[in-house]
Short mmCIF file of C-alpha atoms in Angstrom, two decimals:
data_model
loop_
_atom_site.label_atom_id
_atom_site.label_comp_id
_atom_site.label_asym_id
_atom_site.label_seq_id
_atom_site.Cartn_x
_atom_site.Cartn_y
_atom_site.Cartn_z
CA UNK A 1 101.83 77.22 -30.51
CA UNK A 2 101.94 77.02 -33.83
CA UNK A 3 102.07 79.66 -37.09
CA UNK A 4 102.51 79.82 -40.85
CA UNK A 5 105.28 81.42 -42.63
CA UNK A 6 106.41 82.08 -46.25
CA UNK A 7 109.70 82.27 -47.53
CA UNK A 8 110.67 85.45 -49.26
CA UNK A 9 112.52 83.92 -52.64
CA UNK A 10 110.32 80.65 -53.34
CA UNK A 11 106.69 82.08 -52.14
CA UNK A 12 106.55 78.43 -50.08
CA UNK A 13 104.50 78.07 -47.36
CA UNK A 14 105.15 76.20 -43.74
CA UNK A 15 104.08 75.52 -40.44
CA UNK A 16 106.45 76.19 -37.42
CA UNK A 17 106.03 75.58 -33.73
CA UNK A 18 107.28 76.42 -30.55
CA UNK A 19 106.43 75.39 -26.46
CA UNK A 20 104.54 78.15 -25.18
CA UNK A 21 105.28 78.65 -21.61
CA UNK A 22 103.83 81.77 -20.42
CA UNK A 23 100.59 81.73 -18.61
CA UNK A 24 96.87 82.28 -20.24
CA UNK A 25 96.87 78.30 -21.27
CA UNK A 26 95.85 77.79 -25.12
CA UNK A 27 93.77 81.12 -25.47
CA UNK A 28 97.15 82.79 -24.91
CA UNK A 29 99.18 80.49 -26.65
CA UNK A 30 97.00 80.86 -30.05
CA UNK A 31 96.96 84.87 -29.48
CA UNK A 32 100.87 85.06 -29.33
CA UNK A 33 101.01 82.47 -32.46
CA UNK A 34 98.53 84.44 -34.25
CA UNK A 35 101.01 88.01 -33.11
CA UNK A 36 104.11 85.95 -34.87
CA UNK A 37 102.68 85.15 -37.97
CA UNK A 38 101.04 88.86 -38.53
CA UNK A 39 104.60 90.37 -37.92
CA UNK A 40 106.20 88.19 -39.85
CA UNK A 41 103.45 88.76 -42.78
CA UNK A 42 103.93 93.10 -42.25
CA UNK A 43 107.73 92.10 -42.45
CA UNK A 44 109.76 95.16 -44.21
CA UNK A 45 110.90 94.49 -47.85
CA UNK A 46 113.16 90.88 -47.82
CA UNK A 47 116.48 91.24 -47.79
CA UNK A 48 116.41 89.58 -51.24
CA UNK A 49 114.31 92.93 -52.70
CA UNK A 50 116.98 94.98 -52.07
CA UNK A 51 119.68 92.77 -53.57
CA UNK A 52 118.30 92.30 -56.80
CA UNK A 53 117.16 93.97 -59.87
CA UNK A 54 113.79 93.72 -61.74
CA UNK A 55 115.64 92.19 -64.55
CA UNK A 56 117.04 89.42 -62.11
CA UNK A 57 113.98 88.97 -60.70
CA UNK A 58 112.00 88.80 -64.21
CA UNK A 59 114.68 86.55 -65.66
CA UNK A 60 115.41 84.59 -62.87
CA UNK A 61 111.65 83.90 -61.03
CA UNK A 62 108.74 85.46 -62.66
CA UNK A 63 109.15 83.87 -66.01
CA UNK A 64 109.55 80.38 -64.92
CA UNK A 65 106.66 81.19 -62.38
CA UNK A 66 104.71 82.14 -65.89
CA UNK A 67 105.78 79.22 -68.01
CA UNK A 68 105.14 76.89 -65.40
CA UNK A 69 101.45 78.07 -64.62
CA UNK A 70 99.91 79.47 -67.51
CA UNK A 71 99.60 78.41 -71.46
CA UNK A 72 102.69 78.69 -74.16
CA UNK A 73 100.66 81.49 -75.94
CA UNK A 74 100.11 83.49 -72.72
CA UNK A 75 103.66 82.69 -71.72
CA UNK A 76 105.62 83.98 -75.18
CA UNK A 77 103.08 87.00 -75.04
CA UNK A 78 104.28 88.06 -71.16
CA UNK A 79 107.75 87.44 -72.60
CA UNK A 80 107.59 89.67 -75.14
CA UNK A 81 105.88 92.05 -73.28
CA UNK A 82 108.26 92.34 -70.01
CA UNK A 83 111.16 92.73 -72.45
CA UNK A 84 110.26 95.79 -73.28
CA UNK A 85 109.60 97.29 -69.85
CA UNK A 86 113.32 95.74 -69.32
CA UNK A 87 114.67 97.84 -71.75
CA UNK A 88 113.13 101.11 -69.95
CA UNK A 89 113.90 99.76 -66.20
CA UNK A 90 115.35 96.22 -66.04
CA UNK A 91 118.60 98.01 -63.95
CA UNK A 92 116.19 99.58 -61.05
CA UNK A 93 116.86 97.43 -57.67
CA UNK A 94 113.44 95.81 -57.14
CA UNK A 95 112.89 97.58 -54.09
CA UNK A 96 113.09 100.89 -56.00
CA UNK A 97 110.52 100.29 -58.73
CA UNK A 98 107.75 103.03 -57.42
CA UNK A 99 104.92 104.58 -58.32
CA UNK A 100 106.90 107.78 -59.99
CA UNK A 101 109.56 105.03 -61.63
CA UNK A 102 106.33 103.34 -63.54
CA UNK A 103 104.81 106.91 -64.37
CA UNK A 104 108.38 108.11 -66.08
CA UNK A 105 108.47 104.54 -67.95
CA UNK A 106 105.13 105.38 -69.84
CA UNK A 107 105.98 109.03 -69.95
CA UNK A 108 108.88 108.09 -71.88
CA UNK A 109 107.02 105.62 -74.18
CA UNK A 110 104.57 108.57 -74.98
CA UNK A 111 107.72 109.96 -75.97
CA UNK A 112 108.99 107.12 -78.10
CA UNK A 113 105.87 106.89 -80.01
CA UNK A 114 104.03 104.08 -78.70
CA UNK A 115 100.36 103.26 -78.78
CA UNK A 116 97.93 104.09 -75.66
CA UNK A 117 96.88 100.06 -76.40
CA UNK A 118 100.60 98.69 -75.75
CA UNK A 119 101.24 101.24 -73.00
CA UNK A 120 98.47 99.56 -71.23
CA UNK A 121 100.21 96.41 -71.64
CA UNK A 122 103.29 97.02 -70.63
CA UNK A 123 102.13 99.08 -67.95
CA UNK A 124 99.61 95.48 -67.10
CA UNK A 125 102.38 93.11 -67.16
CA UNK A 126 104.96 95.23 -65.09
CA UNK A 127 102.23 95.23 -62.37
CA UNK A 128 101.97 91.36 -62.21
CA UNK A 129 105.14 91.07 -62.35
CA UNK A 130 104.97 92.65 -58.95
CA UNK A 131 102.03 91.50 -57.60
CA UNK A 132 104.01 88.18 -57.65
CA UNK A 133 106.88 89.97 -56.16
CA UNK A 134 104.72 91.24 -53.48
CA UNK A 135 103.39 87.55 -52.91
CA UNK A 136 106.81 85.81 -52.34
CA UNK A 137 107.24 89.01 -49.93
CA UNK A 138 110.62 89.94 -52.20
CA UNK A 139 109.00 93.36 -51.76
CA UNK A 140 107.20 95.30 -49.37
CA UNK A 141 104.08 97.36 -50.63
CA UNK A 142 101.87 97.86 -53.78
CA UNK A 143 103.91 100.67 -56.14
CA UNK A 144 101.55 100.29 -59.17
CA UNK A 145 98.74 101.72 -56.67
CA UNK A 146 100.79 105.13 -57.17
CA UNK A 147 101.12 104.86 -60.78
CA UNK A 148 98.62 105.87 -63.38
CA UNK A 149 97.36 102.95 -65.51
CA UNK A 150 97.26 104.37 -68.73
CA UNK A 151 94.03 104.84 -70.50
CA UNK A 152 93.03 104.08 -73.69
CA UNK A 153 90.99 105.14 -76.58
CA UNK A 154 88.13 101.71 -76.66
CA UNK A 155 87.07 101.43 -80.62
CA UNK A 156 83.87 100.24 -82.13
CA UNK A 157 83.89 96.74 -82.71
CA UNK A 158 83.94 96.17 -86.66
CA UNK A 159 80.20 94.66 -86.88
CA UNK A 160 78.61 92.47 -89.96
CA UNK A 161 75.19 91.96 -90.18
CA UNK A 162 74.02 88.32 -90.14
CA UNK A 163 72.40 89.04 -93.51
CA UNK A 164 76.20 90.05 -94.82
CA UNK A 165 77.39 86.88 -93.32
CA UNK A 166 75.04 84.85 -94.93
CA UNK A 167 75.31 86.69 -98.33
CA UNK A 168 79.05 85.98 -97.55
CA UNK A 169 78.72 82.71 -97.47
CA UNK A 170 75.99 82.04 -100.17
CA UNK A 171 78.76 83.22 -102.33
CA UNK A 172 81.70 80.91 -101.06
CA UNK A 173 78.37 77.98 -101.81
CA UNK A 174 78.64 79.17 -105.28
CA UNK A 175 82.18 79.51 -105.44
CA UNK A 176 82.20 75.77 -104.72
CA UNK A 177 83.83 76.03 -101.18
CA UNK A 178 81.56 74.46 -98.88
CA UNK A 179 83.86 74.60 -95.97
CA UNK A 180 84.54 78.43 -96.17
CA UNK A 181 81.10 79.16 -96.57
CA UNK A 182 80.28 77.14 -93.61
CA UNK A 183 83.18 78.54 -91.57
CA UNK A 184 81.30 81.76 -91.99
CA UNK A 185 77.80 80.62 -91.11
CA UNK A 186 79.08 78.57 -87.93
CA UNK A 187 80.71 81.93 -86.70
CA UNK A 188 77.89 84.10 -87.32
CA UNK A 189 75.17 81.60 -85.93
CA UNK A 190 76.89 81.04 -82.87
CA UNK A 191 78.86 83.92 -81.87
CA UNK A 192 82.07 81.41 -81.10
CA UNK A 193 85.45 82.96 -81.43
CA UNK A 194 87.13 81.89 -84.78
CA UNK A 195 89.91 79.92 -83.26
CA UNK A 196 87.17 78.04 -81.07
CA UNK A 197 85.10 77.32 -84.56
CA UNK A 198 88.48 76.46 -86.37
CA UNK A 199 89.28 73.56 -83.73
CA UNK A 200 85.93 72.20 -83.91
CA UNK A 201 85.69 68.57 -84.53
CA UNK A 202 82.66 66.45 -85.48
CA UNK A 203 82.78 65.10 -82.01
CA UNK A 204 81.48 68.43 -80.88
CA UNK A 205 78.46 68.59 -83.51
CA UNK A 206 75.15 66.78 -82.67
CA UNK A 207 73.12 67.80 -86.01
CA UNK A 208 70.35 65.87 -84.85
CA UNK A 209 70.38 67.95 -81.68
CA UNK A 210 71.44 71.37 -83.07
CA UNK A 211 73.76 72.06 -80.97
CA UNK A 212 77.74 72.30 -80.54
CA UNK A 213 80.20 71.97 -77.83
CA UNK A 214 82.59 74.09 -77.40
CA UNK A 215 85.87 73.31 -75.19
CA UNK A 216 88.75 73.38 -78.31
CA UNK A 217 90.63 76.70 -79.45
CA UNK A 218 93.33 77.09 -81.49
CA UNK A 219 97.16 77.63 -79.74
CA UNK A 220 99.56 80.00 -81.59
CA UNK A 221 102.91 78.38 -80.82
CA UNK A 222 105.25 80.15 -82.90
CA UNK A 223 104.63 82.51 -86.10
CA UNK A 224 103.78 80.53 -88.49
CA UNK A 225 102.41 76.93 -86.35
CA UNK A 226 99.26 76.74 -84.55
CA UNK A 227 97.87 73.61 -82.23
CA UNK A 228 94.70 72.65 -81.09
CA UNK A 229 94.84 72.72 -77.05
CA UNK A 230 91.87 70.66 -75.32
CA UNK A 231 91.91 73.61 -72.37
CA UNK A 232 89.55 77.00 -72.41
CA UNK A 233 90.43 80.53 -72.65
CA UNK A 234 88.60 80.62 -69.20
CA UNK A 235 86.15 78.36 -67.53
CA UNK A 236 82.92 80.21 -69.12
CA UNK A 237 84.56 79.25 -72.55
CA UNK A 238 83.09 75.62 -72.51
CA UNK A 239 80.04 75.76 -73.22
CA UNK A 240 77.23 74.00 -75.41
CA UNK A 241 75.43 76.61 -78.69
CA UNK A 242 72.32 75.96 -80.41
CA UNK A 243 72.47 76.69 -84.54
CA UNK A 244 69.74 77.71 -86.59
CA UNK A 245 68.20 75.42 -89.09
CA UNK A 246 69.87 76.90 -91.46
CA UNK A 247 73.58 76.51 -90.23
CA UNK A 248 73.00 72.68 -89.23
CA UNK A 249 71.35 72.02 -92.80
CA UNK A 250 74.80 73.57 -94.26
CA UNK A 251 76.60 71.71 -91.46
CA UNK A 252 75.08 67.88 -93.30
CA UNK A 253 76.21 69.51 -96.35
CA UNK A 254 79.56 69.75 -95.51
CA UNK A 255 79.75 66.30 -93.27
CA UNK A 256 78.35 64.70 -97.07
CA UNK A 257 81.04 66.60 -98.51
CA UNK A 258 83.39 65.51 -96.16
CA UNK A 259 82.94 61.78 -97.08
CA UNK A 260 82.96 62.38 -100.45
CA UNK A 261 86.29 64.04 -100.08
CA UNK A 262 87.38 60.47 -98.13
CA UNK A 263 86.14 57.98 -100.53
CA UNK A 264 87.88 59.76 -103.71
CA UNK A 265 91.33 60.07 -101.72
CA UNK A 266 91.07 56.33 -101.09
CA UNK A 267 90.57 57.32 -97.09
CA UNK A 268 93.63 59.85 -96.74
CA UNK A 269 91.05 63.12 -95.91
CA UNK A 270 89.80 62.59 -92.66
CA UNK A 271 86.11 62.21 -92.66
CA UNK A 272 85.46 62.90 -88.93
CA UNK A 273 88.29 65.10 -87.75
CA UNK A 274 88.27 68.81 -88.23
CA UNK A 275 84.80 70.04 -89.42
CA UNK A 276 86.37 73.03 -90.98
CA UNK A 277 90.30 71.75 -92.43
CA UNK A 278 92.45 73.45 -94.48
CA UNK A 279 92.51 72.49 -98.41
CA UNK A 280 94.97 69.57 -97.26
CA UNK A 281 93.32 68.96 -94.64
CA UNK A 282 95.39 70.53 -91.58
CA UNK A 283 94.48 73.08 -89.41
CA UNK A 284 93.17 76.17 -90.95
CA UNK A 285 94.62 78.90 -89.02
CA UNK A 286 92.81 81.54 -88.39
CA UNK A 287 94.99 84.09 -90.16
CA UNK A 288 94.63 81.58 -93.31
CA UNK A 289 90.32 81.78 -93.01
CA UNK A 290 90.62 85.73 -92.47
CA UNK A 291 92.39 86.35 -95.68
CA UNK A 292 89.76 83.75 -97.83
CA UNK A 293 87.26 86.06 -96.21
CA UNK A 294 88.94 89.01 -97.03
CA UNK A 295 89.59 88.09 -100.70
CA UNK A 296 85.81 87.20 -101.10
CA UNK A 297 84.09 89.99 -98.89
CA UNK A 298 86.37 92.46 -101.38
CA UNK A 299 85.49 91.28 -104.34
CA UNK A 300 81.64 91.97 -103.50
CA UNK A 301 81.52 94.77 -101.48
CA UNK A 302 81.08 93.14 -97.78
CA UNK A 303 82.45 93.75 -94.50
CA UNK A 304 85.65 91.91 -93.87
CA UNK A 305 87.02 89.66 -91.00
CA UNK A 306 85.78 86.58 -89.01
CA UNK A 307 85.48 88.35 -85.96
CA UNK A 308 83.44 90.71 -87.14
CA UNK A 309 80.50 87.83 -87.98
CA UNK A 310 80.77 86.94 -83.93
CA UNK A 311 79.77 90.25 -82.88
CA UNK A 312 77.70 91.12 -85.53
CA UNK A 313 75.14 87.97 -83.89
CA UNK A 314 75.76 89.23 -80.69
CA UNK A 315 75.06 93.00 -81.53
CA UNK A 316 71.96 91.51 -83.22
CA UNK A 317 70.87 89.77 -80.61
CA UNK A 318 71.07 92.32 -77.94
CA UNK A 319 69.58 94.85 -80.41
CA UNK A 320 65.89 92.42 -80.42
CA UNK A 321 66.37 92.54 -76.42
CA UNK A 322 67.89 88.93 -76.28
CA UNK A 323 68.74 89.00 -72.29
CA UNK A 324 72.45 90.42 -71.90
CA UNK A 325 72.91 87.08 -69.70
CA UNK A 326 71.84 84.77 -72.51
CA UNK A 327 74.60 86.36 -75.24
CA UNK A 328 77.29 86.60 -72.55
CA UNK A 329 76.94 82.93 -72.33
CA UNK A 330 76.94 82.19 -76.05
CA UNK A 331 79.74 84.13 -76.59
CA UNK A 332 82.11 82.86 -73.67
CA UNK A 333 82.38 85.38 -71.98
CA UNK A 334 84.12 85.73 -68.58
CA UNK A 335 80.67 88.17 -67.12
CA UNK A 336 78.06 89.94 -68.16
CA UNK A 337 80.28 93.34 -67.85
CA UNK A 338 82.45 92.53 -70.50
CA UNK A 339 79.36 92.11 -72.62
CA UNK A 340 77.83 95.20 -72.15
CA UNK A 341 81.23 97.41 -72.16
CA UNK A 342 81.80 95.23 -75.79
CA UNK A 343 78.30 95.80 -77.23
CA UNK A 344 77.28 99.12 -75.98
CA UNK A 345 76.41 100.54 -79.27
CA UNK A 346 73.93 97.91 -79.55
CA UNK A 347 71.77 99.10 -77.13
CA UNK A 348 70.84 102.69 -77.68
CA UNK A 349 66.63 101.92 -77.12
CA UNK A 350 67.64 101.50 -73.72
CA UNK A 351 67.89 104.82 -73.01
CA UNK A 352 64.93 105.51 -74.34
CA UNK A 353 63.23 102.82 -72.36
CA UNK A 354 63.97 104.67 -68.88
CA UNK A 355 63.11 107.56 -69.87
CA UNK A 356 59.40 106.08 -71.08
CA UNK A 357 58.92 104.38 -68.22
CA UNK A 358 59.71 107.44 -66.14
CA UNK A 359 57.20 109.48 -67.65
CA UNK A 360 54.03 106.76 -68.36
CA UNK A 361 54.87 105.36 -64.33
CA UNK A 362 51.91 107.66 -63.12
CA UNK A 363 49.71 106.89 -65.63
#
């Protein structure tokens, strides 16, 4: 017979076997394997569980499990994160972190003055932290099932019209900064995130198409230096966006301007690299392109921000009863859900729309 185990400090999996010799033939044989690997799966909490604390385990396992499976950005941010939770309970045995320790850690951050939003973090990290615990068997049960996830306060999405973006950018045209004013178009045509439209490379643009491809985003790896990484935020993240007329004639513009810029530096600007570079032509970061945005959207009386272009297209959109599944898709997002819980505001003739039906469906 044979059965699966897992070992309670690496989370590895393996086969075992034994003769079976009581009677019943293979039926039996397959029953009492099956009976072994269940028990062993219900097992009480590992022996290891009760040895350590959560700060061994974070510092010893969970953060190497993190930096070896998910991005440097997503890594540093867990870091930072599951410090903090260490400084409430890093001393608690593993085994004793319950539902009522978790409650008195946010009760006591309530305390201390932090936000509902990081509470929810802290409270979100902690709780994978343990689901991985849970995994590798180093504990037995689910304690963030007792605790209360803490709620928070959602707030409107900051939204600019399209016709703000575009009388955004018509003054960045007249400013004589082509690529700033078609940094804002791109954004609010296509509803891309700004990191995704800041890594965008002519490689990605088919003007004679209309269309660009989407699969780049800008990495954060330390305060001040940001990399392109050739991997999504999540698989619905690739994805192919058709521009307006409008945005593509800007985008020939700037690919003209672009070779302009590389014959009078005697080749040093790139001519096909970045479509939207900084002024010597690095990576813009996206911090950078917020504050040119800023400084211009002041000075005449416009919204701010470059996020606030992307869901100003997609509130549009969804407004003129562009199918929810259609905009998800555009923007990259992970379902149709997050959509609808982001953009909410923009659908108040909905509403309406039952209640007409209900009362014209006899007529």
């Amino acid at each position: 017979m044979r059965w699966t185990v897992t070992d309670p400090v690496t989370g590895k999996r393996s086969k075992r076997s034994k003769m079976f010799t009581g009677s019943g033939g293979k039926r039996a044989a397959v029953a009492e394997a099956n009976h072994i690997e269940a028990t062993e799966r219900a097992a009480p909490t590992a022996t290891e569980g009760r040895k350590t604390t959560l700060r061994g385990f974070i510092t010893d396992k969970w953060l190497l499990h993190v930096r070896a499976h998910t991005s440097v950005t997503t890594a540093r941010t867990n870091e930072q994160r599951v410090a903090r939770v260490l400084e409430y309970i890093g001393d608690k045995p593993l085994d004793k972190v319950t539902g009522q320790v978790i409650d008195a850690m946010v009760a006591q951050m309530v305390t201390d003055g932090v936000s509902d939003f990081m509470r929810r973090h802290f409270y979100d990290v902690l709780r994978t932290a343990l689901r991985q615990a849970r995994k590798w068997k180093l504990i037995s049960g689910e304690p963030w099932i007792d605790a209360t996830r803490p709620k928070i306060t959602k707030k409107r999405a900051k939204v600019a019209s399209l016709d703000d973006s575009y009388t955004l950018a018509d003054h960045f045209w007249l400013a004589g900064k082509p690529i700033a004013a078609t940094y804002v178009e791109t954004i609010a045509d296509s509803g891309a995130r700004p990191g995704e439209v800041l890594a965008l490379m002519w490689d990605a643009v088919d003007l004679d198409a209309g269309v660009i491809d989407i699969w780049r985003a800008q990495e954060r790896i330390s305060a001040n230096h940001y990399q392109i990484k050739e991997t999504p935020k999540n698989d619905v993240s690739v994805r192919r966006v058709a521009l307006s007329q409008r945005t593509i004639a800007s985008l020939r513009k700037l690919k003209a301007h672009h070779a302009e810029l590389h014959l009078a530096s005697g080749g040093i600007w790139p001519k096909d690299g970045l479509v939207f570079p900084s002024q010597s032509a690095q990576l813009w970061t996206v911090r950078q392109a917020g504050q040119v945005i800023k400084r211009m959207a002041d000075k005449h009386g416009l919204t701010t921000g470059s996020y606030s272009r992307r869901h100003g297209m997609a509130s549009e959109m969804l407004a003129h009863q562009v199918p929810v599944a259609v905009v998800s898709e555009r923007m990259g997002h992970a379902s149709n859900k997050q959509t609808l819980d982001t953009y909410t505001h923009a659908l108040p003739q909905h509403a309406d729309a039952a209640v007409d039906w209900l009362n014209n469906r006899g007529k």
